[in-house]
mmCIF file of C-alpha atoms in Angstrom:
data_model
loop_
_atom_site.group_PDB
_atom_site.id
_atom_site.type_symbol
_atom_site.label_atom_id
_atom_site.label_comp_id
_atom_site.label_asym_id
_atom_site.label_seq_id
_atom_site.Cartn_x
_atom_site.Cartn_y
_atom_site.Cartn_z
ATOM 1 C CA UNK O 181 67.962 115.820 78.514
ATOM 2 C CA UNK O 182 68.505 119.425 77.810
ATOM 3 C CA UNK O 183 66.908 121.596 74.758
ATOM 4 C CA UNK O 184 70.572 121.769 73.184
ATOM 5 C CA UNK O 185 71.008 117.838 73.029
ATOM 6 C CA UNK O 186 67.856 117.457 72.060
ATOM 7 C CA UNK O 187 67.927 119.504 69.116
ATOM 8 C CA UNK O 188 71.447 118.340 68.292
ATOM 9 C CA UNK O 189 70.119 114.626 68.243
ATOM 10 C CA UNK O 190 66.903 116.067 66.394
ATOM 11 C CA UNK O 191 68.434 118.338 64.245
ATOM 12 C CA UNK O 192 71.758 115.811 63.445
ATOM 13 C CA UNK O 193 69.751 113.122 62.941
ATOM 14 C CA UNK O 194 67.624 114.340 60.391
ATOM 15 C CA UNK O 195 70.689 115.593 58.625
ATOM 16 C CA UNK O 196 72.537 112.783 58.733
ATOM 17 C CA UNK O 197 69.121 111.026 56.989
ATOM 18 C CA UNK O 198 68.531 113.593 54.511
ATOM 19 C CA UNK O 199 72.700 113.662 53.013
ATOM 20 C CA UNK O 200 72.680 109.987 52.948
ATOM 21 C CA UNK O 201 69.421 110.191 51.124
ATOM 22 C CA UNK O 202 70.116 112.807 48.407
ATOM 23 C CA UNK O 203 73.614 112.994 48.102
ATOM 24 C CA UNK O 204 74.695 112.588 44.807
ATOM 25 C CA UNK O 205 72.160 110.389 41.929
ATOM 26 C CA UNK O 206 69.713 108.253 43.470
ATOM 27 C CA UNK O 207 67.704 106.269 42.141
ATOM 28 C CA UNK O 208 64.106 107.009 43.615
ATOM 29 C CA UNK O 209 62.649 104.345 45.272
ATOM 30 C CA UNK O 210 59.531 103.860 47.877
ATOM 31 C CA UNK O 211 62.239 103.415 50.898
ATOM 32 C CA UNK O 212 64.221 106.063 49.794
ATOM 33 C CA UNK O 213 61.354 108.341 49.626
ATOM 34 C CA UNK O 214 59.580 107.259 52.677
ATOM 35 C CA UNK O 215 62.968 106.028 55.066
ATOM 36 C CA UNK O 216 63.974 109.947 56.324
ATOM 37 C CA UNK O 217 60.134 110.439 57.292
ATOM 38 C CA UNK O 218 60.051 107.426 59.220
ATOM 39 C CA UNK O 219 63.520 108.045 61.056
ATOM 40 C CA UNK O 220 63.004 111.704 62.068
ATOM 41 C CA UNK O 221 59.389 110.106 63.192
ATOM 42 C CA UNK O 222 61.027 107.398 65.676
ATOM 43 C CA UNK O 223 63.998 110.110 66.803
ATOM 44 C CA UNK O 224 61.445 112.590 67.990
ATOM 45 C CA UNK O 225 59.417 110.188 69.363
ATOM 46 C CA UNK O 226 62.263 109.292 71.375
ATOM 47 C CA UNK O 227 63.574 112.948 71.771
ATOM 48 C CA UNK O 228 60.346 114.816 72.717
ATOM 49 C CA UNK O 229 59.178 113.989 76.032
ATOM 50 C CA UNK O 230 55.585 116.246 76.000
ATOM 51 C CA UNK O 231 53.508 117.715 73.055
ATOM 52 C CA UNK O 232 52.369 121.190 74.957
ATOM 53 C CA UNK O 233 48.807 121.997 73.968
ATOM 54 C CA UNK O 234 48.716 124.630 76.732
ATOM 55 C CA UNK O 235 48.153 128.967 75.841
ATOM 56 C CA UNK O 236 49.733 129.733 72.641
ATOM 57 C CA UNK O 237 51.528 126.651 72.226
ATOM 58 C CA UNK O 238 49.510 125.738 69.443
ATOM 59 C CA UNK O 239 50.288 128.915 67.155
ATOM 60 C CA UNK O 240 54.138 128.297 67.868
ATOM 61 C CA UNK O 241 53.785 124.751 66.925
ATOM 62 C CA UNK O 242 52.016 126.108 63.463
ATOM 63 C CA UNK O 243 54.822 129.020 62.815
ATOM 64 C CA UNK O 244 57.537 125.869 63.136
ATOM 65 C CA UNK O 245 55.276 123.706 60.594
ATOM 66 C CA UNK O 246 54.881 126.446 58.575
ATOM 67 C CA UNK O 247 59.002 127.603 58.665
ATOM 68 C CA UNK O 248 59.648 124.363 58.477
ATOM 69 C CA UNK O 249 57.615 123.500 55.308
ATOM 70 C CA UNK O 250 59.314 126.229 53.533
ATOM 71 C CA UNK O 251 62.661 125.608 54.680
ATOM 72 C CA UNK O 252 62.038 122.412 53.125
ATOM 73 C CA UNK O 253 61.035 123.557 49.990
ATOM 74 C CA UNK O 254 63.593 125.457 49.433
ATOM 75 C CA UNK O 255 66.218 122.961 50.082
ATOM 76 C CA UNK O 256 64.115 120.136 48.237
ATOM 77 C CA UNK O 257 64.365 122.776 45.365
ATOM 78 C CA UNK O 258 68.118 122.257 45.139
ATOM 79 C CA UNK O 259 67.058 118.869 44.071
ATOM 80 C CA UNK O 260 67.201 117.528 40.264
ATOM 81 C CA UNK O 261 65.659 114.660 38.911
ATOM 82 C CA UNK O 262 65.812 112.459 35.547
ATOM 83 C CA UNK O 263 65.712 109.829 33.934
ATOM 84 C CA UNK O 264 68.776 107.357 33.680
ATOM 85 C CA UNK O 265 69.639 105.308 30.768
ATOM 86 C CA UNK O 266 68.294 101.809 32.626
ATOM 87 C CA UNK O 267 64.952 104.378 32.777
ATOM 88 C CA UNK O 268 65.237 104.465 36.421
ATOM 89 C CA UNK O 269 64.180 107.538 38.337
ATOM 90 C CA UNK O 270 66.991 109.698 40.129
ATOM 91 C CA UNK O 271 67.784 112.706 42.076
ATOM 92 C CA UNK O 272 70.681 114.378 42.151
ATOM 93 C CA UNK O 273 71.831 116.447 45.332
ATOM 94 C CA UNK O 274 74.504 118.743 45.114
ATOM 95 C CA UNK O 275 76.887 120.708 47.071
ATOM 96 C CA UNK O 276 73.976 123.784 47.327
ATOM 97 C CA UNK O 277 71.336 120.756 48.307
ATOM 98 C CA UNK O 278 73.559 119.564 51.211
ATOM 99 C CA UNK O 279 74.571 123.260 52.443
ATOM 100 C CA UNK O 280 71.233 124.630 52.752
ATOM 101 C CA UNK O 281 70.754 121.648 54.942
ATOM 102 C CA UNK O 282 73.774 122.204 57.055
ATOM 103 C CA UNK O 283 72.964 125.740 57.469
ATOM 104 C CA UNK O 284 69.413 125.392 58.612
ATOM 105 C CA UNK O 285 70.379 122.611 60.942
ATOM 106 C CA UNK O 286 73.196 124.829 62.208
ATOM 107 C CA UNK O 287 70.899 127.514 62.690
ATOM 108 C CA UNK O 288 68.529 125.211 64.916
ATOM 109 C CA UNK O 289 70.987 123.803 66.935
ATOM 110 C CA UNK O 290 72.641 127.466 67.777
ATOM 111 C CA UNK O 291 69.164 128.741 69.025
ATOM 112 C CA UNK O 292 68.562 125.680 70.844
ATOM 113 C CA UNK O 293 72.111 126.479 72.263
ATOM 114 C CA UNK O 294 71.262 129.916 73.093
ATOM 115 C CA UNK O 295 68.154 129.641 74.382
ATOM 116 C CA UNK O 296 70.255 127.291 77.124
ATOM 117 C CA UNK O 297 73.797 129.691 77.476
ATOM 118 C CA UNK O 298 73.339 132.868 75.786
ATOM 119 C CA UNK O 299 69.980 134.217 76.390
ATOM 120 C CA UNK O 300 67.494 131.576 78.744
ATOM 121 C CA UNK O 301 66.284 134.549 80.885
ATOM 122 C CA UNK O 302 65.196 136.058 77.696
ATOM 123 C CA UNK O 303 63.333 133.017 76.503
ATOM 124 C CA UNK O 304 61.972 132.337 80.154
ATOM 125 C CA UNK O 305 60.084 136.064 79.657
ATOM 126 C CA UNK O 306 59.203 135.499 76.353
ATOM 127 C CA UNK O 307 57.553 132.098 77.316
ATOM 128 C CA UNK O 308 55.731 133.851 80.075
ATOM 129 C CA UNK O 309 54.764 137.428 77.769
ATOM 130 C CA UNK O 310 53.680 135.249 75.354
ATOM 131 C CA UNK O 311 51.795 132.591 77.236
ATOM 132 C CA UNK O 312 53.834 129.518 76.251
ATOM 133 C CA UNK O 313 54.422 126.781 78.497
ATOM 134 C CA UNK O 314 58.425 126.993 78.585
ATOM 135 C CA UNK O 315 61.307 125.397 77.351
ATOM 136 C CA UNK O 316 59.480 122.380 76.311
ATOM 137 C CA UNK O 317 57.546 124.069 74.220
ATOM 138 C CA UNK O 318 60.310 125.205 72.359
ATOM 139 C CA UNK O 319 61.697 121.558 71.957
ATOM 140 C CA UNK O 320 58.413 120.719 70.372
ATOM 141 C CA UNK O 321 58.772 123.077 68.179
ATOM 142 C CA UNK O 322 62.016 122.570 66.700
ATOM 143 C CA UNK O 323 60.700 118.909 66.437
ATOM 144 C CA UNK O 324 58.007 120.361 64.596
ATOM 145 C CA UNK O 325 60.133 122.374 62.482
ATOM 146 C CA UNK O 326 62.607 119.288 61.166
ATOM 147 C CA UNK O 327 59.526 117.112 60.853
ATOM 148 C CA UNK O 328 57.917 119.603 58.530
ATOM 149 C CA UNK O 329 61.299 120.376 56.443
ATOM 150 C CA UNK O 330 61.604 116.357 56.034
ATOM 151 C CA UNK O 331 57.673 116.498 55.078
ATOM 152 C CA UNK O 332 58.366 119.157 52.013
ATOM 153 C CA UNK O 333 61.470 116.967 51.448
ATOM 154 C CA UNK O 334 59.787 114.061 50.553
ATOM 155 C CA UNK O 335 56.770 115.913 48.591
ATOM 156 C CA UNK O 336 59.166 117.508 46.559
ATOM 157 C CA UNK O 337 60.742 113.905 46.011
ATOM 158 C CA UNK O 338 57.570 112.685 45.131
ATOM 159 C CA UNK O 339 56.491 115.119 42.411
ATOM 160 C CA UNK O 340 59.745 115.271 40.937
ATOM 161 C CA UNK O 341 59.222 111.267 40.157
ATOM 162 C CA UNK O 342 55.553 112.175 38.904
ATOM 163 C CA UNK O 343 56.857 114.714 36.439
ATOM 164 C CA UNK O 344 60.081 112.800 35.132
ATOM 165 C CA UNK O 345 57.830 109.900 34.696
ATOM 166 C CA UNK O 346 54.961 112.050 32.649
ATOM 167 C CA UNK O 347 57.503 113.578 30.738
ATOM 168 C CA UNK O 348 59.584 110.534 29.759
ATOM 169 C CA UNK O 349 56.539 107.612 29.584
ATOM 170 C CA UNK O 350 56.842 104.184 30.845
ATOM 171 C CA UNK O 351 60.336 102.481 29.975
ATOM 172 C CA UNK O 352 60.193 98.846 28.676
ATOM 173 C CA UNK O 353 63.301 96.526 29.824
ATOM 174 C CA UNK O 354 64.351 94.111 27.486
ATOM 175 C CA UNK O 355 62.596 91.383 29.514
ATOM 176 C CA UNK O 356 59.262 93.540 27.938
ATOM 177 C CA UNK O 357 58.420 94.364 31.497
ATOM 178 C CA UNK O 358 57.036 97.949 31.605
ATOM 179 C CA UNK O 359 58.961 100.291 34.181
ATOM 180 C CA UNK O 360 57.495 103.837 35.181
#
């Protein structure tokens, strides 16, 4: 499998997760939170055939968590939560939520493609200037890179619940049940 298809089932997949995940209110739950994690986990796992640990593979793998982290950030900050009137958490993802992600998956997936069509003698030299162990590398660290934007994703998630749920208090049902 080439770099391209591997980013576009990387990059799509996680996509695909995230929009069906934050789209519109949802209610915040443990599997909502936790599913997009898990399924960009088990698509790279299936995608990425090597983890290079060879030359300077280990600083490019830290620039994509570190991109990736703030990509992530930023779109997680396109996020909104409150509290509905059952007193159930949600999140609200809007048109600017969805097209950051679009953009920054499109903007994967076209490097991936160029590094294949447009410019691969240019990213064989780099590999080899910069001591980097070749195309896999790069692979890895586009993996790297969605892994770490669906990381922030989900940490933003997560203390978006926290502070709705400080600011608002626990929510008794009429049942008397107590729901934070």
């Amino acid at each position: 499998m080439g770099q391209f298809t591997t980013a576009v089932i990387i990059c799509g997949t996680v996509l695909a997760v995230i929009l069906a995940a934050d789209s519109g209110s949802r209610r915040i739950t443990a599997g909502r939170i936790a599913a997009p994690a898990l399924a960009a986990v088990a698509v790279i796992a299936a995608c990425v055939r090597s983890f290079p640990t060879a030359g300077n593979d280990p600083s490019l793998h830290l620039a994509a968590l570190g991109v990736g982290g703030i990509c992530g950030l930023v779109a997680a900050s396109l996020l909104s939560a409150h509290r509905d009137r059952a007193g159930d958490v949600r999140s609200t993802g809007g048109v600017g939520h969805a097209a950051v992600w679009i953009l920054l998956t499109g903007l994967q997936i076209l490097f991936a493609y160029g590094c294949e069509h447009w410019y691969g003698a240019r990213m064989t030299r780099l590999t080899t200037d910069y001591q980097l162990s070749g195309s896999e590398v790069l692979v890895s660290a586009l993996a790297v890179m969605s892994l770490s934007m669906m990381v922030a994703r989900t940490a933003v998630v997560v203390s978006r619940l926290r502070a709705v749920r400080a600011a608002t208090g626990p929510v008794v049902d009429e049942d008397g049940r107590v729901n934070r």
